[in-house]
Amino acid sequence: GENVEQHPSTLSVQEGDSAVIKCTYSDSASNYFPWYKQELGKRPQLIIDIRSNVGEKKDQRIAVTLNKTAKHFSLHITETQPEDSAVYFCAAVGSGGYNKLIFGAGTRLAVHP
Amino acid sequence: NAGVMQNPRHLVRRRGQEARLRCSPMKGHSHVYWYRQLPEEGLKFMVYLQKENIIDESGMPKERFSAEFPKEGPSILRIQQVVRGDSAAYFCASSPAGADTEAFFGQGTRLTVV
């Protein structure tokens, strides 16, 4: 079945360092890959997304890369700040032609001052 | 635009009672998705609905759970005879048509079964 694996489950970095979170997906038909940030007790919020027709996308300190051949995509956060601390989820759109999201298990990022 | 509205935000039910969770999609969105998030876990797809139609309910437990999205009014996720294992955050998301469009999430309903 459709599956998204996410690593690591926890990540601790010093303020100013970079953080990288990696995901792999199983459905070769997936063509949309969003990343969500979820703070404690709040809703998931989209921080960046990438579609299969590009290999990389950047938005200020956040970038995402996609390797469709390897079915692998990654989130890169540079110059981390304490307010980046949250749980990050990758997702892939499942098959069927609609926006059914298959989520990874999440990465708890802690940025220490 | 008020965004995706879910209510109630918090719901406490005793074992055996019914829980009704409501979701109003963003204005102009006719596609609604329900996800469940167990404590310390990721979000799991439950069901996808369009107005008056269930399109994909492959993530919905076969018993006690049902969903609807009537022509008028919000989408409803109904859980009958709740058990402690139903305690979770239930999120609704809406999006325009298409498979690569942003999904907007509501604030969620946190269900606690006591």
Short mmCIF file of N, CA and C in Angstrom, two decimals, chain A residues 31-32 36 38 41-44 46 49 51 89 93-95 97-106 108, chain B residues 4 9 33 35 37 40-43 45 48 55-56 58 91 95 98-103 105-107 110:
data_model
loop_
_atom_site.label_atom_id
_atom_site.label_comp_id
_atom_site.label_asym_id
_atom_site.label_seq_id
_atom_site.Cartn_x
_atom_site.Cartn_y
_atom_site.Cartn_z
N ASN A 31 2.77 12.90 -7.21
CA ASN A 31 3.37 14.03 -7.91
C ASN A 31 3.32 15.32 -7.12
N TYR A 32 2.94 15.24 -5.85
CA TYR A 32 2.86 16.45 -5.03
C TYR A 32 3.32 16.10 -3.63
N TYR A 36 4.61 19.99 6.31
CA TYR A 36 3.82 20.70 7.29
C TYR A 36 4.59 20.84 8.59
N GLN A 38 3.91 21.52 12.65
CA GLN A 38 2.84 21.47 13.64
C GLN A 38 3.40 21.81 15.02
N GLY A 41 -0.38 21.27 20.02
CA GLY A 41 -1.79 21.59 20.17
C GLY A 41 -2.40 22.39 19.04
N LYS A 42 -1.65 22.54 17.94
CA LYS A 42 -2.15 23.36 16.84
C LYS A 42 -2.32 22.54 15.56
N ARG A 43 -2.86 23.19 14.55
CA ARG A 43 -3.09 22.52 13.28
C ARG A 43 -1.80 22.41 12.49
N PRO A 44 -1.71 21.44 11.59
CA PRO A 44 -0.55 21.41 10.66
C PRO A 44 -0.63 22.60 9.72
N LEU A 46 1.16 24.35 6.27
CA LEU A 46 2.04 24.13 5.13
C LEU A 46 3.19 25.12 5.17
N ASP A 49 6.04 23.26 -0.45
CA ASP A 49 5.64 22.07 -1.18
C ASP A 49 6.41 22.03 -2.50
N ARG A 51 6.32 20.04 -6.52
CA ARG A 51 5.65 19.18 -7.47
C ARG A 51 6.68 18.43 -8.29
N PHE A 89 6.14 17.30 9.38
CA PHE A 89 5.61 16.14 8.67
C PHE A 89 5.82 16.30 7.17
N VAL A 93 1.01 12.87 -2.03
CA VAL A 93 -0.36 12.65 -2.48
C VAL A 93 -0.48 11.22 -2.97
N GLY A 94 -1.51 10.52 -2.47
CA GLY A 94 -1.74 9.15 -2.88
C GLY A 94 -2.34 9.07 -4.27
N SER A 95 -2.51 7.86 -4.74
CA SER A 95 -3.07 7.65 -6.07
C SER A 95 -4.56 7.95 -6.05
N GLY A 97 -5.98 10.65 -8.07
CA GLY A 97 -6.27 11.93 -8.72
C GLY A 97 -6.89 12.96 -7.81
N TYR A 98 -6.81 12.76 -6.50
CA TYR A 98 -7.30 13.76 -5.56
C TYR A 98 -6.29 13.92 -4.43
N ASN A 99 -6.58 14.87 -3.54
CA ASN A 99 -5.56 15.35 -2.61
C ASN A 99 -5.50 14.55 -1.32
N LYS A 100 -5.54 13.25 -1.43
CA LYS A 100 -5.38 12.37 -0.27
C LYS A 100 -3.92 12.35 0.12
N LEU A 101 -3.61 12.81 1.32
CA LEU A 101 -2.23 12.92 1.77
C LEU A 101 -1.84 11.73 2.62
N ILE A 102 -0.70 11.14 2.26
CA ILE A 102 -0.10 10.09 3.07
C ILE A 102 1.06 10.73 3.82
N PHE A 103 0.97 10.76 5.15
CA PHE A 103 1.93 11.47 5.96
C PHE A 103 3.03 10.55 6.48
N GLY A 104 4.22 11.13 6.63
CA GLY A 104 5.26 10.46 7.40
C GLY A 104 4.93 10.55 8.89
N ALA A 105 5.71 9.87 9.68
CA ALA A 105 5.43 9.78 11.12
C ALA A 105 5.84 11.03 11.88
N GLY A 106 6.58 11.93 11.23
CA GLY A 106 6.93 13.19 11.88
C GLY A 106 8.35 13.20 12.42
N ARG A 108 10.44 15.47 15.33
CA ARG A 108 10.38 16.49 16.37
C ARG A 108 11.71 17.22 16.37
N VAL B 4 -10.82 26.97 7.26
CA VAL B 4 -11.57 25.75 7.59
C VAL B 4 -11.99 25.82 9.05
N ARG B 9 -13.92 22.42 19.45
CA ARG B 9 -12.45 22.29 19.53
C ARG B 9 -12.07 21.15 20.48
N TYR B 33 -11.52 16.43 3.51
CA TYR B 33 -10.75 15.25 3.94
C TYR B 33 -10.72 15.24 5.47
N TYR B 35 -8.76 13.51 8.80
CA TYR B 35 -7.56 12.80 9.25
C TYR B 35 -7.65 12.62 10.76
N GLN B 37 -5.26 11.96 14.23
CA GLN B 37 -3.91 12.00 14.79
C GLN B 37 -3.95 11.48 16.21
N GLU B 40 1.10 11.69 19.88
CA GLU B 40 2.51 11.46 19.52
C GLU B 40 2.67 10.71 18.19
N GLU B 41 1.67 10.77 17.33
CA GLU B 41 1.77 10.10 16.04
C GLU B 41 1.47 11.07 14.89
N GLY B 42 1.64 10.58 13.67
CA GLY B 42 1.34 11.37 12.49
C GLY B 42 -0.14 11.34 12.16
N LEU B 43 -0.50 12.05 11.12
CA LEU B 43 -1.88 12.10 10.68
C LEU B 43 -2.18 10.93 9.74
N PHE B 45 -5.01 9.37 7.09
CA PHE B 45 -6.19 9.65 6.27
C PHE B 45 -7.35 8.75 6.68
N TYR B 48 -12.50 10.87 2.32
CA TYR B 48 -12.55 12.02 1.40
C TYR B 48 -13.98 12.12 0.87
N ILE B 55 -16.13 9.71 -1.53
CA ILE B 55 -15.29 9.29 -2.66
C ILE B 55 -14.33 8.18 -2.25
N ASP B 56 -13.72 8.32 -1.07
CA ASP B 56 -12.73 7.35 -0.61
C ASP B 56 -12.84 7.25 0.90
N SER B 58 -11.31 4.60 2.54
CA SER B 58 -10.41 3.47 2.78
C SER B 58 -9.71 3.55 4.14
N PHE B 91 -8.65 16.05 12.45
CA PHE B 91 -8.47 17.23 11.63
C PHE B 91 -9.24 17.08 10.33
N SER B 95 -9.73 21.50 0.14
CA SER B 95 -8.90 21.95 -0.97
C SER B 95 -9.78 22.16 -2.19
N GLY B 98 -8.43 18.78 -7.63
CA GLY B 98 -7.09 18.50 -8.12
C GLY B 98 -6.26 17.76 -7.09
N ALA B 99 -5.22 17.12 -7.56
CA ALA B 99 -4.39 16.29 -6.70
C ALA B 99 -3.13 16.98 -6.26
N ASP B 100 -2.84 18.16 -6.70
CA ASP B 100 -1.60 18.82 -6.30
C ASP B 100 -1.87 20.25 -5.85
N THR B 101 -2.95 20.41 -5.12
CA THR B 101 -3.30 21.73 -4.59
C THR B 101 -3.15 21.71 -3.08
N GLU B 102 -2.92 22.87 -2.52
CA GLU B 102 -2.70 22.96 -1.08
C GLU B 102 -3.94 22.55 -0.32
N ALA B 103 -3.75 21.74 0.69
CA ALA B 103 -4.83 21.38 1.60
C ALA B 103 -4.76 22.28 2.83
N PHE B 105 -5.90 23.04 6.61
CA PHE B 105 -6.40 22.30 7.75
C PHE B 105 -7.17 23.20 8.72
N GLY B 106 -8.19 22.60 9.34
CA GLY B 106 -8.87 23.25 10.43
C GLY B 106 -8.07 23.10 11.72
N GLN B 107 -8.58 23.70 12.80
CA GLN B 107 -7.89 23.67 14.09
C GLN B 107 -7.98 22.31 14.76
N ARG B 110 -10.31 17.88 19.44
CA ARG B 110 -9.62 16.94 20.32
C ARG B 110 -10.66 16.17 21.12
#
